[in-house]
Coordinates of C-alpha atoms in Angstrom, one line a residue:
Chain A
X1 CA 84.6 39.5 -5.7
X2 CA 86.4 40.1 -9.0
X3 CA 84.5 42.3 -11.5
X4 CA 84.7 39.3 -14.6
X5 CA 82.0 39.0 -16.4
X6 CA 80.4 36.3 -15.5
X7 CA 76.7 34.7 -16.1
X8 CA 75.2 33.7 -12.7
X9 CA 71.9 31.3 -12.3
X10 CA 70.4 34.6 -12.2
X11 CA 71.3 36.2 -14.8
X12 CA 71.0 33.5 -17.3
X13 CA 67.0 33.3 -15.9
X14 CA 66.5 36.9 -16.1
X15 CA 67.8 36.6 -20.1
X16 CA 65.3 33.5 -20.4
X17 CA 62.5 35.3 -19.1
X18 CA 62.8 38.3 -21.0
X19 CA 62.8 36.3 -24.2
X20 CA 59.8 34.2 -22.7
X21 CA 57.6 37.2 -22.3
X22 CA 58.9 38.9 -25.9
X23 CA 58.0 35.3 -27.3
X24 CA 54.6 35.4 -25.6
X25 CA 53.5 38.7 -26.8
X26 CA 54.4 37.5 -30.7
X27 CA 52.2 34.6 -29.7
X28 CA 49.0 37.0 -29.0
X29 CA 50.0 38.9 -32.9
X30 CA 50.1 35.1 -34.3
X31 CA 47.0 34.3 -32.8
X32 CA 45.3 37.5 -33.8
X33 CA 46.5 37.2 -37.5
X34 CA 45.3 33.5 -37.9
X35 CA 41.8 34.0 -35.7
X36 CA 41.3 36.2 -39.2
X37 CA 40.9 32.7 -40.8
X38 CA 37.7 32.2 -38.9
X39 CA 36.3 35.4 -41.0
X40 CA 37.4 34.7 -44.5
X41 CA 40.5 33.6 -46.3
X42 CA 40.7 36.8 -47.8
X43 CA 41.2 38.9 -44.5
X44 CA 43.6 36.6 -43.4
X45 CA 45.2 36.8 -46.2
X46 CA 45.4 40.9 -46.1
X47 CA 46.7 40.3 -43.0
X48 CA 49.6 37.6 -44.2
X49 CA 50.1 40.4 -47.2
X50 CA 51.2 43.2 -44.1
X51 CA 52.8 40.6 -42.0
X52 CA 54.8 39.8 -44.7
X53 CA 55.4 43.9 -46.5
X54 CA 55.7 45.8 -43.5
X55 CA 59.3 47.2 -43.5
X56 CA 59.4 46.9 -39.0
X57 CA 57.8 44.1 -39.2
X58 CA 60.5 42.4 -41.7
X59 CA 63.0 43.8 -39.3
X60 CA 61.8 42.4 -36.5
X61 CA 61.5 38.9 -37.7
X62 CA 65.3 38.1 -37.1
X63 CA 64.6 39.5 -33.5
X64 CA 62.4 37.1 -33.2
X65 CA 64.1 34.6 -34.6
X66 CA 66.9 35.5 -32.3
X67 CA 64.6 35.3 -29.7
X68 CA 63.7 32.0 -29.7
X69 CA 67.0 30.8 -30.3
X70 CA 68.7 32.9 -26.8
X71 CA 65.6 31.0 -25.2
X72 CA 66.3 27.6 -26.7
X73 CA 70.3 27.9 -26.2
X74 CA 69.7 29.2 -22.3
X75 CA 66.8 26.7 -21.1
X76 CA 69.5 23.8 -22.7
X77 CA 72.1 25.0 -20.8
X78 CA 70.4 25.6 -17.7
X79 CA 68.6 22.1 -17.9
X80 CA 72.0 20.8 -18.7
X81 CA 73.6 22.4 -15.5
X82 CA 70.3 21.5 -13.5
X83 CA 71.1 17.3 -14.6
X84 CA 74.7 17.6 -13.3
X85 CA 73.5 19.0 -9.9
X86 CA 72.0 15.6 -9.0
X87 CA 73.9 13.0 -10.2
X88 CA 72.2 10.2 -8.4
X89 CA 68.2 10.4 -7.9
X90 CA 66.0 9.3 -5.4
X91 CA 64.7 5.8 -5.6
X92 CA 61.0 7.2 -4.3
X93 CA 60.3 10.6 -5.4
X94 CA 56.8 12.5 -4.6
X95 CA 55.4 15.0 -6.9
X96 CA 56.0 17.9 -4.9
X97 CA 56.2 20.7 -7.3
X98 CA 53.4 23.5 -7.4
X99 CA 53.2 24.2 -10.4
X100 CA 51.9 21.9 -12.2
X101 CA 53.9 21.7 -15.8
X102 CA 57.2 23.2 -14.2
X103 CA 58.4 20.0 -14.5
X104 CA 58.4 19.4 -18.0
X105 CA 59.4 22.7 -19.6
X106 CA 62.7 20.8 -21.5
X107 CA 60.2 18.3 -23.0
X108 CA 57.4 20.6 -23.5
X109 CA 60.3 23.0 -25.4
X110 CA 60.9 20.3 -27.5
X111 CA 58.3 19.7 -28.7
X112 CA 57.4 23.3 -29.3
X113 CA 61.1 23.2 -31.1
X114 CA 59.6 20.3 -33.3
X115 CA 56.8 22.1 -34.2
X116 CA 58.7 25.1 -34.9
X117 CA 60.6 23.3 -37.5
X118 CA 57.4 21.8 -39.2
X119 CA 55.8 25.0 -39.3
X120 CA 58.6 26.6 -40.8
X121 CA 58.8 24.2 -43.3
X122 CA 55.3 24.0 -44.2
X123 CA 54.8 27.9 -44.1
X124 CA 57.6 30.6 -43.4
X125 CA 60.3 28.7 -46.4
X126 CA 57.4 28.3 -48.8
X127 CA 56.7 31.7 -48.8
X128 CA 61.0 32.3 -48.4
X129 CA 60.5 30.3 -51.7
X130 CA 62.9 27.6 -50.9
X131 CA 60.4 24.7 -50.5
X132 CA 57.1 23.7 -52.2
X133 CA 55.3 26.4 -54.2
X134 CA 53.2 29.5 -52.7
X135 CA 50.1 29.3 -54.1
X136 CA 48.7 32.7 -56.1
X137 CA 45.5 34.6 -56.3
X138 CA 43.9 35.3 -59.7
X139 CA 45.0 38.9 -58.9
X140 CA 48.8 37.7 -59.0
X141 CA 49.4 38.1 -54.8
X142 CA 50.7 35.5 -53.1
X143 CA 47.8 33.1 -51.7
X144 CA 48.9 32.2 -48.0
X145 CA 45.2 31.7 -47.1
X146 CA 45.2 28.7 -49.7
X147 CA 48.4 27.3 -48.4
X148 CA 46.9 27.5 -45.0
X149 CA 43.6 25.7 -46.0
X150 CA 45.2 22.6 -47.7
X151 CA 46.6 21.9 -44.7
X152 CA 43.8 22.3 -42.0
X153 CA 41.6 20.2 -44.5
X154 CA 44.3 17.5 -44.1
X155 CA 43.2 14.5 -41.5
X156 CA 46.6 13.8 -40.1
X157 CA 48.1 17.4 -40.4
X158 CA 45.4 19.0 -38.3
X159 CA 45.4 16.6 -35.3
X160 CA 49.3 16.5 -34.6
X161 CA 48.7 20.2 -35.3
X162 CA 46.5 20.3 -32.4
X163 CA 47.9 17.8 -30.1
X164 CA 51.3 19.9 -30.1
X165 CA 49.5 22.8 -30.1
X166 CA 47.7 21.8 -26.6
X167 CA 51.4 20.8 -25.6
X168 CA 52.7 24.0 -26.1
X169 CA 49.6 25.0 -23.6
X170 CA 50.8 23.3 -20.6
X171 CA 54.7 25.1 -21.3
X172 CA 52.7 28.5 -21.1
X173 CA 50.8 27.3 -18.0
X174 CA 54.4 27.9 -16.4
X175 CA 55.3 30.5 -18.6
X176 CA 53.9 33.9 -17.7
X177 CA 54.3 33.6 -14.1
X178 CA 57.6 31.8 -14.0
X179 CA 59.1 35.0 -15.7
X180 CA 57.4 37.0 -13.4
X181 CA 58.8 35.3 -10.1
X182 CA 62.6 35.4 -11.8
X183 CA 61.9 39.3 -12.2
X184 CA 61.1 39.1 -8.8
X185 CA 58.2 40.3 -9.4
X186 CA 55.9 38.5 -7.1
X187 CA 54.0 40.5 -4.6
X188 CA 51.7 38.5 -1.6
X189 CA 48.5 41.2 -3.4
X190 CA 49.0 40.6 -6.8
X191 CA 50.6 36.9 -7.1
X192 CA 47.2 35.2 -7.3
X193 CA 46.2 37.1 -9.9
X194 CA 49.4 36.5 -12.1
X195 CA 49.2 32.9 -11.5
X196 CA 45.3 33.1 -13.0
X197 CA 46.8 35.2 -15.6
X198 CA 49.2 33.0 -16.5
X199 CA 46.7 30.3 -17.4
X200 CA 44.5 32.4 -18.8
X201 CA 46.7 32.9 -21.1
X202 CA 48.0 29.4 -21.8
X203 CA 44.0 27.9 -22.3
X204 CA 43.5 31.4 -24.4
X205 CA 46.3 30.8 -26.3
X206 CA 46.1 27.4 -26.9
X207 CA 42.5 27.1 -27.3
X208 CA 42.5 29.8 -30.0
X209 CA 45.5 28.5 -31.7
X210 CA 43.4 24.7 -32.0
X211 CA 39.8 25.8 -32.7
X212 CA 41.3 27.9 -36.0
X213 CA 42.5 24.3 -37.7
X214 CA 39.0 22.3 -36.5
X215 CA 37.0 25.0 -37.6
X216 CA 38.2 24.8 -40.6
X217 CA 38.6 21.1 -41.1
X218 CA 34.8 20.6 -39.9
X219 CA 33.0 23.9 -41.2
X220 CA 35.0 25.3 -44.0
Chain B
X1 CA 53.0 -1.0 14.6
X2 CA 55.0 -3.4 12.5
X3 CA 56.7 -1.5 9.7
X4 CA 59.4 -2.5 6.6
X5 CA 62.3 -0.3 6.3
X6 CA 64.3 0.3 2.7
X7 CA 66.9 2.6 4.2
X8 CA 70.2 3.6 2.0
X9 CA 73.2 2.2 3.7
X10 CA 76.6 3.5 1.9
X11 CA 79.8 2.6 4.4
X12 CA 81.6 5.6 3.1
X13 CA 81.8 8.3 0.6
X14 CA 83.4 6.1 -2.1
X15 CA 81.2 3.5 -1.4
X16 CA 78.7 2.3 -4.1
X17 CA 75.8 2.0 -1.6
X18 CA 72.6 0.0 -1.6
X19 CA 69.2 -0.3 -0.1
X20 CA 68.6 -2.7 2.5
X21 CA 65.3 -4.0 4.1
X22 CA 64.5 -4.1 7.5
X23 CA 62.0 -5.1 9.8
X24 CA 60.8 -3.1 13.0
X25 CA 57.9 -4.6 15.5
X26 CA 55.9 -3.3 17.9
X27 CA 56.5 0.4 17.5
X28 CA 54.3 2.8 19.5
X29 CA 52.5 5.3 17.4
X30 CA 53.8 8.1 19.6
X31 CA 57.4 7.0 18.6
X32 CA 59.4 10.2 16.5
X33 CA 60.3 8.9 13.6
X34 CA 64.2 9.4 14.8
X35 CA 62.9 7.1 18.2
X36 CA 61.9 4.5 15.7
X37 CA 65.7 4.6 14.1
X38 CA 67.2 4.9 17.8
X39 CA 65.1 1.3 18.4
X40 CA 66.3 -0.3 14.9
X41 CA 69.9 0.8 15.9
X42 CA 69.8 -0.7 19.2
X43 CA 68.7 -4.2 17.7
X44 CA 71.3 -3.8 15.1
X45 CA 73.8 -3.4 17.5
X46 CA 72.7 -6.2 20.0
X47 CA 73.1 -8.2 16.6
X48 CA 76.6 -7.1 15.9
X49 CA 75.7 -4.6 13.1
X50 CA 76.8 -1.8 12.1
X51 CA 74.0 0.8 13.3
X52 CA 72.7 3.2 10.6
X53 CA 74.1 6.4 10.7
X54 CA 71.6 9.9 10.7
X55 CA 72.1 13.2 11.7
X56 CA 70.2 15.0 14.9
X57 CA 70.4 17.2 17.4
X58 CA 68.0 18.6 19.4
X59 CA 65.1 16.7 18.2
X60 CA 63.0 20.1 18.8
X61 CA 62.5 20.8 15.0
X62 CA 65.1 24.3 15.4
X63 CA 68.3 23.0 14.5
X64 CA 68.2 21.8 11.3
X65 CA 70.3 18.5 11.2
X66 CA 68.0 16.7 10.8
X67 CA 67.8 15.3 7.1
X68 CA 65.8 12.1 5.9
X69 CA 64.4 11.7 2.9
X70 CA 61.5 9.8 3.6
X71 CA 58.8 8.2 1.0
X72 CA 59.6 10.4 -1.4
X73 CA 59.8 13.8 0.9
X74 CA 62.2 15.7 2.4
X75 CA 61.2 15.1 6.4
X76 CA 58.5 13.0 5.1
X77 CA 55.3 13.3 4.1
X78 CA 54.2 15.7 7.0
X79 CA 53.6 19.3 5.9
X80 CA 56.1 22.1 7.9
X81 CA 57.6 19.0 9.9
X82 CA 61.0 18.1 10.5
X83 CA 62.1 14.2 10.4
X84 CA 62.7 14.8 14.4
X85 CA 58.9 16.2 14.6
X86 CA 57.8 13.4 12.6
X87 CA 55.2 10.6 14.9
X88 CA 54.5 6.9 13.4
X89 CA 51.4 8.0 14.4
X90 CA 51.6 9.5 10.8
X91 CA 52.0 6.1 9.2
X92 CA 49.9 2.6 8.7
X93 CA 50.8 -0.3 10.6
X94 CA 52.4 -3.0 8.0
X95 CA 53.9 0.3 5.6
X96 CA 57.1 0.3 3.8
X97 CA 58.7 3.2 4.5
X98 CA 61.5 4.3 2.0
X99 CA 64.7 6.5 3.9
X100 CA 66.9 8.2 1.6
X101 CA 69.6 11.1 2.1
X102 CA 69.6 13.9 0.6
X103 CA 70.5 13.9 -3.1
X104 CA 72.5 16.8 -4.5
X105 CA 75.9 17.3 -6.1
X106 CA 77.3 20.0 -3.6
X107 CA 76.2 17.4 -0.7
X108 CA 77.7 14.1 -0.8
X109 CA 76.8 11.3 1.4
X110 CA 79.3 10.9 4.5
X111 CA 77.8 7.8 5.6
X112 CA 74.3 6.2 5.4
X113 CA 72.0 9.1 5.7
X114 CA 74.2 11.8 6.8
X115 CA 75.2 14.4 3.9
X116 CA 77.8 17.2 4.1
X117 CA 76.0 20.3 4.4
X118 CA 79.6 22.8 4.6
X119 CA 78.1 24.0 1.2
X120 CA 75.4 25.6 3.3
X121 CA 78.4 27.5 5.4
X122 CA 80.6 28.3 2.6
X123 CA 77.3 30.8 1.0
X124 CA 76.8 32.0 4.6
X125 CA 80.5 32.9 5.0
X126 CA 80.7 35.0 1.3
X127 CA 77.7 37.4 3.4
X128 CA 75.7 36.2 5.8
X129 CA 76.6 39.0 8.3
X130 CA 76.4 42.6 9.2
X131 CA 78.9 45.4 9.7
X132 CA 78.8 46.6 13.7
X133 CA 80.6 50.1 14.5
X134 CA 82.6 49.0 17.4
X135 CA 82.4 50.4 21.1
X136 CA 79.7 50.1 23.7
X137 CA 76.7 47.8 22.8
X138 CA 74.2 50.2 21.6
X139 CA 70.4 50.8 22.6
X140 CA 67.7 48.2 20.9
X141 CA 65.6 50.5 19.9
X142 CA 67.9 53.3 18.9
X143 CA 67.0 52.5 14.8
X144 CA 63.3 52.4 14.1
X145 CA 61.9 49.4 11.8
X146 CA 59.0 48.9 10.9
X147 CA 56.3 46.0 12.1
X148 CA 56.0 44.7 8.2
X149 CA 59.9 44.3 7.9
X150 CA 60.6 43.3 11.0
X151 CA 57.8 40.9 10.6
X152 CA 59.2 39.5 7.1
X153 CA 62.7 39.6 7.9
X154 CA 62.1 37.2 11.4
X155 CA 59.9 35.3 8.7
X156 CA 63.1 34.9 6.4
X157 CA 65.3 34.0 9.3
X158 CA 63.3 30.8 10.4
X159 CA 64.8 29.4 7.6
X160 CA 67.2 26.3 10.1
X161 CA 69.5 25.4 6.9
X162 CA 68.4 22.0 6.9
X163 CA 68.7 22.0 3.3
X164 CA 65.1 20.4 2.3
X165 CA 64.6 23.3 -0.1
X166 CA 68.0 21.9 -2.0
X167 CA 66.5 18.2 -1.8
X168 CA 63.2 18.7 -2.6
X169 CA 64.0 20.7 -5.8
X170 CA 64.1 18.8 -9.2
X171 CA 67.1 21.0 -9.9
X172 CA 69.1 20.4 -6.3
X173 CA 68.9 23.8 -6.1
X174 CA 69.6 26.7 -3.3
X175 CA 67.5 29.8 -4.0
X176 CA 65.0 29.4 -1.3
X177 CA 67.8 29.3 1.3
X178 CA 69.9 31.6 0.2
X179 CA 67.1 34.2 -0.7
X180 CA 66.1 33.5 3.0
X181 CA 70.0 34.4 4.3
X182 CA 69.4 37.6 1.7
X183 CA 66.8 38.5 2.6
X184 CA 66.8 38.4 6.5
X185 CA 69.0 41.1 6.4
X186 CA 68.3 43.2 3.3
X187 CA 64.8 43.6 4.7
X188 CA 66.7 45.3 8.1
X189 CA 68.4 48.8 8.5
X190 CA 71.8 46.9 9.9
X191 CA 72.3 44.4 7.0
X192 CA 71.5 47.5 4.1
X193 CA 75.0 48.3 4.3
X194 CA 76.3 45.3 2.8
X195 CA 73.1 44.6 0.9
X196 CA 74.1 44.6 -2.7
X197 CA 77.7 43.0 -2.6
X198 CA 76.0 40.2 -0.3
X199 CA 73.5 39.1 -2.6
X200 CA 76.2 38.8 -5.6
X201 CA 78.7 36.9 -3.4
X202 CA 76.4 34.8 -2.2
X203 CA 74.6 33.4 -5.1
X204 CA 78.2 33.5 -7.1
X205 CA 79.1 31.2 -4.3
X206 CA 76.1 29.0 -4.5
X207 CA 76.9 28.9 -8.8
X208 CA 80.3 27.9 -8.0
X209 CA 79.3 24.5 -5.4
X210 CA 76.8 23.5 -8.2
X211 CA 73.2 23.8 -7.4
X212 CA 71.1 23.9 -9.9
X213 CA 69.0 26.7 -11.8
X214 CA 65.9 27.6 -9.7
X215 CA 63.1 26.5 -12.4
X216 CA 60.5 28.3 -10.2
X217 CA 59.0 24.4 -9.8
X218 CA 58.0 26.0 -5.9
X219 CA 58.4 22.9 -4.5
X220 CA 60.8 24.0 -2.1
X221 CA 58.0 25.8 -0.3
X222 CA 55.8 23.5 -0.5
X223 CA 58.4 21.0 1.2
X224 CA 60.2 23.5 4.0
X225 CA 59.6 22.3 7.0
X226 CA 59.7 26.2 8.4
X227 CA 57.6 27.4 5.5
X228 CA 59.7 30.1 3.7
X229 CA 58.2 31.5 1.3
X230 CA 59.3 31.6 -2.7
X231 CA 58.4 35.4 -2.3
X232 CA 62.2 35.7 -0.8
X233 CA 63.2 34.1 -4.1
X234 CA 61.7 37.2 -5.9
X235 CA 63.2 39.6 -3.6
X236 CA 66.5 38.4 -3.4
X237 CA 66.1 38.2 -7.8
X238 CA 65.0 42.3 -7.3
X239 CA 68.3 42.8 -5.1
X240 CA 70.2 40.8 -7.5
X241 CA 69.3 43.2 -10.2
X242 CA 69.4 46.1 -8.6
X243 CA 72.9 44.7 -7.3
X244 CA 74.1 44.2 -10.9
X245 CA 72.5 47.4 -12.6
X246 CA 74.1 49.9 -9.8

């Protein structure tokens, strides 16, 4: 074999699940920053304030941005390639797949994509300064808690906010485990325990990332 | 039983193909499912009709050429069953019972139900063998292995190549066969010599025929009739690596 570079199946997996687990960990920093919400505005706020000063963290934003999009550009490609590979289907085709929400990760990315782009817009280029207006504390810092608020005390924002928030649970159902398995990480004495990991994750995540807006909407 | 057949009949390989019903009566329960084709056949040739065409051989469930696609399952519904190993006695009397071939890019319908499997040999001749020194045939038990390995690596090798895995997968794709052909050796003294340039030839062979990305959907497993397990997915994914990164 010639010594080309050349991107096999494998290696294009192994680059998507590397980004899937460095996505999933900013996931649990998210989570933890916003669960600050259910405490007071003000804490969350603190925490939006070092989110948003920290020199490594400021950094590290355009990692992450570049993050999501190698993850984006690879799971289109591969579900591209994986379309061509069976140009005619079956006529009568059982569900055979075991887990679960494998099946719809390109539609369940999309609608993680869509929400990406609405919570951009709503939050990260407000505070960029190149949409809407960040609201301000009488102490002249910027008032992200506010922002927030306005939005989890509106109707219509808060449910699609939680019904493609649930979405994005059933892509990290697969998630966690999938990357584990294209590692080849998967051991007969530990695989069970990944695969409950892997959920416990996605209802953790996805639970936590819902109840902040409903709290709020209901209680606050 | 009395059963209604939608079988895919396609004349040739440029042939636009079609479904076409048929009826079969009084078939025993004990009838294979192959036994229930060979009595279809027969009255489709006393009518003058072109018989439809399946691949078999030795109707044992080890050879692997067998191939239907049957109600939406690779060797039908039947868990660790292949078609030939398949009874009516599996079925309801008055079903309809949908035969498909296999659908994938790298195999394309010959005729009726019988796909071109070559893109199974093509991976198996970029590694699926093991160097030998030459001279007299040497002792069996010379190099010790152990139980676990030897255990896994017989596991691996049970794998027939009847290409379910590629047909069952949403993505038509080949990791759970070629992880098995990896892995049957890499597990064993012999094939560690050729380990690492044999997984890389192999799956950039199984790239270049076109099946799909492995989306770890494990529904090969769940539909091998010789139950491999995806755990030879993840070890031919750690040779892979180690492969690439040495």
């Amino acid at each position: 074999m010639s010594n080309k570079s050349y991107y096999s199946s494998i290696t294009k997996k192994i680059i998507m699940s590397l980004m899937g687990l460095f996505l999933l960990t900013f996931l649990v920093v998210h989570l933890t920053v916003n669960s600050f919400l259910l405490v007071s505005k003000d804490l969350f706020n603190e925490g939006a304030h070092f989110m948003g000063t920290n020199a490594f963290i400021q950094v590290f934003q355009w990692v992450l941005f570049a993050g999501f999009a190698i993850h984006i550009f690879y799971g289109i490609v591969l579900q591209i390639q994986n379309w061509m590979s069976r140009p005619k289907g079956y006529k009568k085709r059982a569900a055979m797949e075991q887990s679960p929400f494998s099946k719809y990760m390109i539609y369940t990315g999309l609608v993680i994509f869509i929400f990406l782009i609405m919570h951009l817009n709503n939050f990260f280029f407000v505070k960029m300064g190149w949409v809407g207006h960040m609201p301000m504390t009488p102490s002249g810092e910027e008032d992200m808690g506010a922002l927030v608020m306005a939005l989890f005390h509106n109707g219509y924002y808060v449910f699609i906010y939680v019904v493609l928030i649930l979405l994005m649970g059933f892509h990290l159902d697969h998630a966690l485990q999938s990357a584990f398995q294209t590692l080849g990480l998967n051991h007969p004495t530990y695989w069970g325990f990944i695969k409950g990991l892997s959920r416990a994750y996605a209802i953790v995540v996805a639970l936590g990332f819902a109840i902040i807006p409903l709290f709020i909407y209901f209680f606050k | 039983m009395d059963l209604k057949l939608k079988v895919w009949r396609q004349a040739s390989p440029a042939d636009q193909g079609k479904f076409v019903d048929y009826q079969v009566h009084d078939i025993s329960p004990d009838t294979s499912f192959l036994e229930m084709f060979d009595i279809l056949n027969d009255e489709l040739v006393e009518k003058g009709e072109d018989p439809v065409a399946f691949d078999h051989d030795c109707r044992e469930g080890i050879c692997g050429m067998c191939s239907m696609f049957i109600n939406g399952h690779p060797h039908g519904p039947e868990k660790a069953t292949t078609t030939c190993q398949l009874h009516m006695r599996k079925f309801k009397d008055g079903d309809t019972i949908v035969v498909e071939p296999w659908r994938a890019k790298p195999f394309p319908v010959i005729k009726d139900l019988i796909v071109d499997r070559s893109a199974f040999d093509l991976i198996i001749q970029e590694g699926g063998y093991v160097s030998a020194t030459t001279g007299g045939v040497p002792d069996a038990n010379a190099i010790p292995i152990n139980k676990e390995n030897a255990d896994l690596a017989m596991d691996a090798a049970a794998c027939i190549g009847c290409g379910a895995c590629v047909a069952a997968c949403k993505n038509a794709s080949a990791m759970l066969f070629v992880s098995a052909k990896v892995s049957q050796f890499a597990l064993l003294p012999q094939g560690k010599v050729e380990a690492k340039e044999r997984v890389k030839k192999m799956v950039a062979k199984m790239d270049e025929l076109g099946f799909g990305n492995c989306t770890n959907t494990y529904a090969c497993e769940a539909e091998c009739p010789k139950e491999i397990s995806i755990t030879n997915i993840a070890r031919m994914n750690r040779q892979f690596i180690g492969a690439k990164l040495s």
